[in-house]
Amino acid sequence: MHLPNIPDIVVQRLPLYLRILTILREQGQTITSSQELGTRLDISPAQIRKDLSYFGEFGKQGMGYEIEFLISQLKRILQVNRKWNIAIVGAGALGYALVSHFGFEQWNFHITAVFDKDPQRIGQRLGNLTVLDVTKLAEVILEKNIQFGIIAVPTKEAQGVAEQLVTAGVRAILNYAPVSLKIPKHVHCHSMDPVALLQSMAYYQETQDA
Amino acid sequence: MHLPNIPDIVVQRLPLYLRILTILREQGQTITSSQELGTRLDISPAQIRKDLSYFGEFGKQGMGYEIEFLISQLKRILQVNRKWNIAIVGAGALGYALVSHFGFEQWNFHITAVFDKDPQRIGQRLGNLTVLDVTKLAEVILEKNIQFGIIAVPTKEAQGVAEQLVTAGVRAILNYAPVSLKIPKHVHCHSMDPVALLQSMAYYQETQDA
């Protein structure tokens, strides 16, 4: 069970801490400090100490943090020390990038099923999965105990797919379509929209060379 | 030139307004309100009015917003009424999804060059581009007036690629590698890390079925 009253923004930084700690461990390091983490992440050391203090006491004053211990604690807090099952809807180029590029498995996110509505794609291999007919979505999500959905379909289909995922019992959605989904409050949802981020970065550009 | 003292979070919401306005226009609508936009985006109408008021007066009291006018103003403010050139580094599955799935072109983001270091990929087609040798990066970025870079290489190569992009004069980076990049303050950077978002959503899940 998660703790109440932790700001979302704090929860969203915990994976960044876990990620850099994992990199430091891979480099053979065993101890770190809020200063080092801060430099690596461009977050103030005070912010890092405050974020972690919501969840307990993980370092000793003047001694820093034991990397292995803090990794295990962050995994416990984030509930990623257990396996989560994921369904991807959309078996096009983006679906293929999702199953092959990001290494979800090494983070305990198991891509359990990939769906598409296109008869040309259904039955084909995508990575080590066979693309399933999206009409089977509810059945497969129940059967395989899938908790997370990733939407990788064209924009116009995204809302319909989101509703199917929610009806099927999925409790968190990562949405790659550039549209705000209407879904119940109890289902968590994050958007991944590269165009929106490029646009917000365009705002800051000097344009004397335009 | 952008206005000073506008919170980043406001700038990051402007593309969401532009996106929903574009969808409403496609549906044939000509007028909208902060109430309607708020419902569609799950943002309070007061927040939307406040965000827009940083940049001017775009609606008439009780009359709502003219969609066409607000779209053109948001495009002007975000500087996306002009074309921006983008280089993608990494011509694997993610690079292919980026050139083929997201429709950057329709938003005035022109994918001008794709680079890779793998001799097997260099010279191959990716969408309608030919994959270039990453050793040509600086030269091509200058020659083609490329302002934005997208990093789609494996994690271990991301920092090196970021440095090459910055040295070549790129002024904004979208980073798909799960690592915080060390780059100069004048270069804007956003991360797209699906694992980090899945982890932050795992935090909120009830786990009685674990």
Short mmCIF file of C-alpha atoms in Angstrom, two decimals:
data_model
loop_
_atom_site.label_atom_id
_atom_site.label_comp_id
_atom_site.label_asym_id
_atom_site.label_seq_id
_atom_site.Cartn_x
_atom_site.Cartn_y
_atom_site.Cartn_z
CA MET A 1 0.00 0.00 0.00
CA HIS A 2 1.32 3.41 -0.85
CA LEU A 3 1.62 6.21 1.68
CA PRO A 4 -0.92 9.04 1.53
CA ASN A 5 -0.02 12.68 0.94
CA ILE A 6 3.17 12.18 -1.01
CA PRO A 7 3.22 14.75 -3.85
CA ASP A 8 3.02 13.16 -7.32
CA ILE A 9 6.13 15.05 -8.35
CA VAL A 10 8.11 13.30 -5.59
CA VAL A 11 6.85 9.90 -6.75
CA GLN A 12 7.87 10.79 -10.30
CA ARG A 13 11.43 11.53 -9.17
CA LEU A 14 11.90 8.20 -7.38
CA PRO A 15 12.47 6.30 -10.67
CA LEU A 16 15.20 8.81 -11.55
CA TYR A 17 16.95 8.04 -8.27
CA LEU A 18 16.57 4.32 -8.87
CA ARG A 19 17.96 4.70 -12.39
CA ILE A 20 21.11 6.63 -11.43
CA LEU A 21 21.76 4.36 -8.42
CA THR A 22 21.58 1.37 -10.76
CA ILE A 23 24.09 3.01 -13.12
CA LEU A 24 26.44 3.79 -10.21
CA ARG A 25 26.18 0.18 -9.02
CA GLU A 26 26.99 -1.09 -12.50
CA GLN A 27 30.11 1.07 -12.35
CA GLY A 28 31.14 -0.77 -9.18
CA GLN A 29 30.29 1.97 -6.69
CA THR A 30 28.80 1.01 -3.30
CA ILE A 31 28.26 4.35 -1.51
CA THR A 32 26.87 7.64 -2.79
CA SER A 33 25.65 10.95 -1.42
CA SER A 34 22.82 13.36 -2.09
CA GLN A 35 25.51 15.68 -3.50
CA GLU A 36 26.64 13.12 -6.06
CA LEU A 37 23.09 12.13 -6.98
CA GLY A 38 22.20 15.81 -7.28
CA THR A 39 25.10 16.52 -9.64
CA ARG A 40 24.26 13.50 -11.77
CA LEU A 41 20.54 14.34 -11.96
CA ASP A 42 20.66 18.13 -11.88
CA ILE A 43 18.40 18.13 -8.81
CA SER A 44 19.44 19.89 -5.60
CA PRO A 45 20.86 17.60 -2.85
CA ALA A 46 18.38 19.15 -0.38
CA GLN A 47 15.49 18.18 -2.67
CA ILE A 48 16.77 14.60 -2.90
CA ARG A 49 17.12 14.31 0.88
CA LYS A 50 13.64 15.76 1.35
CA ASP A 51 12.10 13.42 -1.25
CA LEU A 52 13.66 10.35 0.38
CA SER A 53 12.72 11.48 3.89
CA TYR A 54 9.04 11.03 3.05
CA PHE A 55 9.68 7.31 3.05
CA GLY A 56 12.15 6.83 5.89
CA GLU A 57 15.77 7.25 6.92
CA PHE A 58 18.03 5.75 4.27
CA GLY A 59 21.43 7.30 4.93
CA LYS A 60 23.60 8.05 7.92
CA GLN A 61 24.57 11.67 8.59
CA GLY A 62 27.93 12.27 6.95
CA MET A 63 28.12 8.68 5.68
CA GLY A 64 25.99 8.93 2.57
CA TYR A 65 23.76 6.20 1.19
CA GLU A 66 24.55 2.53 0.70
CA ILE A 67 23.66 2.07 -2.95
CA GLU A 68 22.51 -1.55 -2.75
CA PHE A 69 20.27 -0.81 0.25
CA LEU A 70 18.76 2.33 -1.28
CA ILE A 71 18.06 0.49 -4.56
CA SER A 72 16.22 -2.26 -2.68
CA GLN A 73 14.25 0.29 -0.65
CA LEU A 74 13.26 2.34 -3.70
CA LYS A 75 12.15 -0.85 -5.48
CA ARG A 76 10.04 -1.77 -2.47
CA ILE A 77 8.51 1.74 -2.24
CA LEU A 78 7.74 1.86 -5.97
CA GLN A 79 6.47 -1.72 -5.85
CA VAL A 80 8.79 -2.70 -8.69
CA ASN A 81 10.39 -5.54 -6.72
CA ARG A 82 7.52 -7.61 -8.10
CA LYS A 83 6.61 -8.37 -11.71
CA TRP A 84 3.95 -6.33 -13.53
CA ASN A 85 2.28 -7.56 -16.70
CA ILE A 86 1.80 -5.20 -19.63
CA ALA A 87 -0.38 -5.27 -22.73
CA ILE A 88 0.58 -3.17 -25.75
CA VAL A 89 -2.21 -2.18 -28.12
CA GLY A 90 -0.88 -1.33 -31.57
CA ALA A 91 1.60 -3.62 -33.32
CA GLY A 92 2.99 -1.12 -35.83
CA ALA A 93 6.43 0.50 -35.83
CA LEU A 94 5.88 2.00 -32.37
CA GLY A 95 4.66 -1.31 -30.94
CA TYR A 96 7.77 -2.98 -32.31
CA ALA A 97 10.04 -0.29 -30.81
CA LEU A 98 8.32 -0.81 -27.47
CA VAL A 99 8.85 -4.58 -27.41
CA SER A 100 12.42 -4.37 -28.68
CA HIS A 101 14.14 -1.14 -27.64
CA PHE A 102 13.39 -0.21 -24.06
CA GLY A 103 14.32 -3.29 -22.03
CA PHE A 104 11.12 -3.32 -19.99
CA GLU A 105 11.84 -6.90 -18.87
CA GLN A 106 14.97 -6.00 -16.96
CA TRP A 107 12.84 -3.63 -14.86
CA ASN A 108 10.26 -6.30 -14.00
CA PHE A 109 7.75 -5.04 -16.58
CA HIS A 110 6.76 -8.08 -18.56
CA ILE A 111 5.20 -7.48 -21.97
CA THR A 112 2.63 -10.24 -21.87
CA ALA A 113 0.46 -9.49 -24.90
CA VAL A 114 0.40 -7.30 -28.02
CA PHE A 115 -2.88 -6.53 -29.79
CA ASP A 116 -3.86 -5.05 -33.14
CA LYS A 117 -7.08 -4.79 -35.14
CA ASP A 118 -5.38 -5.15 -38.54
CA PRO A 119 -5.88 -8.67 -39.98
CA GLN A 120 -2.50 -8.28 -41.72
CA ARG A 121 -0.79 -7.98 -38.35
CA ILE A 122 -2.81 -10.45 -36.26
CA GLY A 123 -0.93 -13.73 -36.01
CA GLN A 124 2.40 -12.17 -37.01
CA ARG A 125 5.41 -12.19 -34.67
CA LEU A 126 6.41 -9.02 -32.87
CA GLY A 127 9.61 -9.64 -30.94
CA ASN A 128 8.90 -12.95 -29.20
CA LEU A 129 5.14 -12.45 -29.07
CA THR A 130 2.35 -13.27 -31.50
CA VAL A 131 0.07 -10.32 -32.29
CA LEU A 132 -3.43 -10.99 -30.97
CA ASP A 133 -6.78 -9.76 -32.27
CA VAL A 134 -7.85 -6.74 -30.22
CA THR A 135 -11.33 -8.26 -29.89
CA LYS A 136 -9.67 -10.76 -27.50
CA LEU A 137 -8.35 -7.93 -25.30
CA ALA A 138 -10.66 -8.28 -22.27
CA GLU A 139 -10.33 -12.05 -22.19
CA VAL A 140 -6.51 -12.04 -22.41
CA ILE A 141 -6.08 -9.26 -19.85
CA LEU A 142 -8.10 -11.22 -17.33
CA GLU A 143 -6.50 -14.54 -18.15
CA LYS A 144 -2.92 -13.27 -18.00
CA ASN A 145 -3.43 -10.94 -15.03
CA ILE A 146 -2.33 -7.84 -16.96
CA GLN A 147 -2.29 -4.65 -14.88
CA PHE A 148 -0.78 -2.07 -17.27
CA GLY A 149 -1.67 -1.01 -20.81
CA ILE A 150 0.37 0.88 -23.38
CA ILE A 151 -1.52 2.64 -26.15
CA ALA A 152 0.41 2.66 -29.43
CA VAL A 153 -2.48 3.05 -31.89
CA PRO A 154 -3.31 6.06 -34.12
CA THR A 155 -4.83 9.10 -32.38
CA LYS A 156 -8.41 8.49 -33.50
CA GLU A 157 -8.44 5.01 -31.97
CA ALA A 158 -6.80 5.89 -28.67
CA GLN A 159 -9.90 6.81 -26.64
CA GLY A 160 -11.73 3.64 -27.67
CA VAL A 161 -8.73 1.49 -26.80
CA ALA A 162 -8.38 3.26 -23.43
CA GLU A 163 -12.01 2.45 -22.62
CA GLN A 164 -11.51 -1.20 -23.56
CA LEU A 165 -8.42 -1.38 -21.35
CA VAL A 166 -10.25 0.20 -18.40
CA THR A 167 -13.27 -2.08 -18.82
CA ALA A 168 -10.93 -5.06 -18.93
CA GLY A 169 -9.52 -4.02 -15.54
CA VAL A 170 -6.22 -2.36 -16.45
CA ARG A 171 -5.16 0.04 -13.70
CA ALA A 172 -2.51 2.18 -15.36
CA ILE A 173 -2.07 3.39 -18.93
CA LEU A 174 0.88 4.82 -20.79
CA ASN A 175 -0.55 6.71 -23.75
CA TYR A 176 1.55 7.41 -26.86
CA ALA A 177 -1.30 8.99 -28.80
CA PRO A 178 -1.34 12.81 -28.86
CA VAL A 179 -4.74 13.16 -27.22
CA SER A 180 -5.93 13.57 -23.63
CA LEU A 181 -7.83 10.46 -22.65
CA LYS A 182 -11.07 10.54 -20.67
CA ILE A 183 -10.70 7.74 -18.15
CA PRO A 184 -11.88 7.17 -14.57
CA LYS A 185 -9.85 8.78 -11.79
CA HIS A 186 -8.82 5.44 -10.30
CA VAL A 187 -6.85 4.57 -13.46
CA HIS A 188 -3.45 6.27 -13.59
CA CYS A 189 -2.39 7.59 -16.95
CA HIS A 190 0.71 9.26 -18.38
CA SER A 191 1.15 10.67 -21.86
CA MET A 192 4.24 10.32 -24.02
CA ASP A 193 3.92 12.96 -26.73
CA PRO A 194 7.17 13.89 -28.45
CA VAL A 195 5.49 16.59 -30.56
CA ALA A 196 4.23 18.41 -27.44
CA LEU A 197 7.72 18.35 -25.91
CA LEU A 198 9.34 19.57 -29.14
CA GLN A 199 6.78 22.38 -29.27
CA SER A 200 7.50 23.44 -25.69
CA MET A 201 11.22 23.49 -26.51
CA ALA A 202 10.60 25.52 -29.68
CA TYR A 203 9.16 28.24 -27.44
CA TYR A 204 12.59 28.87 -25.93
CA GLN A 205 14.53 29.09 -29.19
CA GLU A 206 16.03 32.28 -30.49
CA THR A 207 14.85 32.70 -34.06
CA GLN A 208 17.17 35.25 -35.61
CA ASP A 209 18.13 32.58 -38.15
CA ALA A 210 14.53 31.77 -39.05
CA MET B 1 11.65 36.08 -28.79
CA HIS B 2 9.99 34.44 -25.84
CA LEU B 3 8.64 36.37 -22.87
CA PRO B 4 10.57 36.21 -19.61
CA ASN B 5 9.16 34.87 -16.35
CA ILE B 6 6.63 32.46 -17.79
CA PRO B 7 6.71 29.28 -15.67
CA ASP B 8 7.98 26.23 -17.60
CA ILE B 9 4.88 24.31 -16.58
CA VAL B 10 2.72 26.90 -18.37
CA VAL B 11 4.83 26.59 -21.53
CA GLN B 12 4.47 22.81 -21.33
CA ARG B 13 0.67 23.10 -21.26
CA LEU B 14 0.47 25.30 -24.37
CA PRO B 15 1.00 22.33 -26.74
CA LEU B 16 -1.91 20.54 -25.03
CA TYR B 17 -4.15 23.53 -25.77
CA LEU B 18 -2.94 23.63 -29.35
CA ARG B 19 -3.56 19.90 -29.73
CA ILE B 20 -7.16 19.90 -28.44
CA LEU B 21 -7.99 23.07 -30.41
CA THR B 22 -6.74 21.34 -33.55
CA ILE B 23 -8.93 18.31 -32.81
CA LEU B 24 -11.99 20.55 -32.23
CA ARG B 25 -11.29 22.37 -35.52
CA GLU B 26 -11.06 19.05 -37.36
CA GLN B 27 -14.49 18.24 -35.95
CA GLY B 28 -15.82 21.42 -37.55
CA GLN B 29 -16.10 23.52 -34.42
CA THR B 30 -15.22 27.26 -34.59
CA ILE B 31 -15.74 28.53 -31.02
CA THR B 32 -14.77 27.01 -27.69
CA SER B 33 -14.55 28.01 -24.03
CA SER B 34 -12.15 27.49 -21.16
CA GLN B 35 -14.86 25.22 -19.68
CA GLU B 36 -14.89 22.97 -22.74
CA LEU B 37 -11.09 22.91 -23.01
CA GLY B 38 -10.89 22.18 -19.29
CA THR B 39 -13.26 19.23 -19.54
CA ARG B 40 -11.40 17.81 -22.52
CA LEU B 41 -7.97 18.22 -20.93
CA ASP B 42 -8.84 17.63 -17.26
CA ILE B 43 -7.36 21.04 -16.40
CA SER B 44 -9.40 23.65 -14.52
CA PRO B 45 -10.92 26.41 -16.70
CA ALA B 46 -9.39 29.02 -14.35
CA GLN B 47 -5.94 27.51 -14.93
CA ILE B 48 -6.42 27.64 -18.70
CA ARG B 49 -7.54 31.29 -18.61
CA LYS B 50 -4.59 32.17 -16.37
CA ASP B 51 -2.10 30.34 -18.61
CA LEU B 52 -3.35 32.13 -21.73
CA SER B 53 -3.47 35.51 -19.97
CA TYR B 54 0.35 35.47 -19.70
CA PHE B 55 0.44 35.98 -23.46
CA GLY B 56 -2.47 38.33 -24.12
CA GLU B 57 -6.23 38.56 -24.39
CA PHE B 58 -7.52 35.82 -26.67
CA GLY B 59 -11.21 35.56 -25.83
CA LYS B 60 -14.11 37.89 -25.25
CA GLN B 61 -15.88 37.77 -21.88
CA GLY B 62 -18.85 35.44 -22.25
CA MET B 63 -18.04 34.78 -25.91
CA GLY B 64 -15.35 32.15 -25.57
CA TYR B 65 -12.39 31.67 -27.89
CA GLU B 66 -12.33 31.68 -31.67
CA ILE B 67 -10.59 28.38 -32.36
CA GLU B 68 -8.84 29.42 -35.59
CA PHE B 69 -7.51 32.61 -34.01
CA LEU B 70 -6.33 30.89 -30.82
CA ILE B 71 -4.58 28.18 -32.85
CA SER B 72 -2.70 30.80 -34.86
CA GLN B 73 -1.75 32.71 -31.71
CA LEU B 74 -0.53 29.60 -29.89
CA LYS B 75 1.53 28.62 -32.94
CA ARG B 76 3.07 32.10 -32.99
CA ILE B 77 3.81 32.01 -29.22
CA LEU B 78 5.34 28.53 -29.39
CA GLN B 79 7.23 29.48 -32.57
CA VAL B 80 5.82 26.46 -34.38
CA ASN B 81 4.39 28.54 -37.25
CA ARG B 82 7.83 28.09 -38.79
CA LYS B 83 9.65 24.92 -39.75
CA TRP B 84 12.21 23.31 -37.42
CA ASN B 85 14.74 20.76 -38.61
CA ILE B 86 15.40 17.63 -36.59
CA ALA B 87 18.17 15.05 -36.55
CA ILE B 88 17.53 11.59 -35.11
CA VAL B 89 20.53 9.66 -33.83
CA GLY B 90 19.86 5.93 -33.73
CA ALA B 91 18.31 4.15 -36.71
CA GLY B 92 17.05 1.04 -34.91
CA ALA B 93 13.46 0.12 -34.11
CA LEU B 94 12.93 3.32 -32.12
CA GLY B 95 14.41 5.49 -34.87
CA TYR B 96 12.07 3.86 -37.34
CA ALA B 97 9.04 4.43 -35.06
CA LEU B 98 10.07 8.08 -34.76
CA VAL B 99 10.25 8.65 -38.52
CA SER B 100 7.09 6.72 -39.28
CA HIS B 101 4.60 6.84 -36.40
CA PHE B 102 4.33 10.30 -34.88
CA GLY B 103 3.58 12.61 -37.81
CA PHE B 104 6.20 15.20 -36.89
CA GLU B 105 5.97 16.72 -40.37
CA GLN B 106 2.36 17.85 -39.96
CA TRP B 107 3.49 19.88 -36.94
CA ASN B 108 6.28 21.64 -38.83
CA PHE B 109 9.01 19.42 -37.38
CA HIS B 110 10.97 18.20 -40.36
CA ILE B 111 13.10 15.10 -39.84
CA THR B 112 16.06 16.14 -41.93
CA ALA B 113 18.66 13.50 -41.10
CA VAL B 114 18.99 10.13 -39.36
CA PHE B 115 22.36 8.91 -38.10
CA ASP B 116 23.76 5.62 -36.86
CA LYS B 117 27.23 4.24 -36.14
CA ASP B 118 26.43 0.70 -37.29
CA PRO B 119 27.90 -0.01 -40.76
CA GLN B 120 24.97 -2.41 -41.36
CA ARG B 121 22.53 0.48 -41.02
CA ILE B 122 24.48 3.29 -42.70
CA GLY B 123 23.25 3.74 -46.27
CA GLN B 124 19.99 1.86 -45.62
CA ARG B 125 16.60 3.57 -46.02
CA LEU B 126 14.64 4.58 -42.93
CA GLY B 127 11.27 5.95 -44.01
CA ASN B 128 12.20 8.31 -46.84
CA LEU B 129 15.67 9.07 -45.51
CA THR B 130 19.03 7.40 -45.99
CA VAL B 131 20.81 6.58 -42.72
CA LEU B 132 24.01 8.62 -42.44
CA ASP B 133 27.26 7.80 -40.68
CA VAL B 134 27.25 9.47 -37.26
CA THR B 135 30.79 10.72 -37.91
CA LYS B 136 29.15 13.13 -40.39
CA LEU B 137 26.88 14.54 -37.69
CA ALA B 138 28.47 17.96 -37.13
CA GLU B 139 28.85 18.59 -40.85
CA VAL B 140 25.25 17.66 -41.71
CA ILE B 141 23.75 19.59 -38.79
CA LEU B 142 25.51 22.74 -39.92
CA GLU B 143 24.79 22.20 -43.62
CA LYS B 144 21.08 21.43 -43.14
CA ASN B 145 20.48 24.02 -40.42
CA ILE B 146 19.26 21.43 -37.89
CA GLN B 147 18.15 22.91 -34.57
CA PHE B 148 16.73 19.88 -32.70
CA GLY B 149 18.19 16.45 -31.91
CA ILE B 150 16.43 13.26 -30.86
CA ILE B 151 18.52 10.63 -29.08
CA ALA B 152 17.39 7.09 -29.91
CA VAL B 153 20.63 5.20 -29.18
CA PRO B 154 21.33 2.70 -26.36
CA THR B 155 21.81 4.15 -22.87
CA LYS B 156 25.60 3.87 -22.80
CA GLU B 157 25.96 5.93 -25.98
CA ALA B 158 23.50 8.67 -25.07
CA GLN B 159 25.83 11.07 -23.24
CA GLY B 160 28.42 10.93 -26.04
CA VAL B 161 25.77 11.58 -28.67
CA ALA B 162 24.35 14.47 -26.61
CA GLU B 163 27.80 16.07 -26.50
CA GLN B 164 28.22 15.68 -30.24
CA LEU B 165 24.82 17.27 -30.83
CA VAL B 166 25.61 20.20 -28.54
CA THR B 167 29.03 20.75 -30.12
CA ALA B 168 27.40 20.71 -33.54
CA GLY B 169 25.08 23.53 -32.44
CA VAL B 170 21.82 21.75 -31.68
CA ARG B 171 19.74 23.81 -29.26
CA ALA B 172 17.16 21.34 -27.97
CA ILE B 173 17.29 17.61 -27.33
CA LEU B 174 14.61 14.99 -26.84
CA ASN B 175 16.27 12.09 -25.06
CA TYR B 176 14.80 8.57 -25.23
CA ALA B 177 17.68 6.98 -23.31
CA PRO B 178 17.00 6.28 -19.62
CA VAL B 179 19.82 8.47 -18.34
CA SER B 180 20.07 12.09 -17.23
CA LEU B 181 22.28 13.93 -19.70
CA LYS B 182 24.91 16.44 -18.65
CA ILE B 183 24.55 19.27 -21.13
CA PRO B 184 24.99 23.05 -20.97
CA LYS B 185 22.13 25.08 -19.51
CA HIS B 186 21.45 26.89 -22.79
CA VAL B 187 20.43 23.61 -24.47
CA HIS B 188 16.89 22.55 -23.59
CA CYS B 189 16.35 18.86 -22.96
CA HIS B 190 13.40 16.62 -22.20
CA SER B 191 13.47 12.93 -21.38
CA MET B 192 11.05 10.32 -22.67
CA ASP B 193 11.48 7.32 -20.37
CA PRO B 194 8.57 4.87 -20.42
CA VAL B 195 10.12 2.71 -17.70
CA ALA B 196 10.30 5.65 -15.27
CA LEU B 197 6.63 6.47 -15.91
CA LEU B 198 5.56 2.84 -15.49
CA GLN B 199 7.49 2.73 -12.22
CA SER B 200 5.83 5.89 -10.91
CA MET B 201 2.43 4.37 -11.79
CA ALA B 202 3.35 1.08 -10.07
CA TYR B 203 3.72 3.07 -6.84
CA TYR B 204 -0.02 3.77 -6.83
CA GLN B 205 -1.21 0.23 -7.45
CA GLU B 206 -2.97 -1.86 -4.85
CA THR B 207 -1.15 -5.16 -4.63
CA GLN B 208 -3.55 -7.54 -2.87
CA ASP B 209 -3.38 -9.71 -6.00
CA ALA B 210 0.41 -9.79 -6.08
#
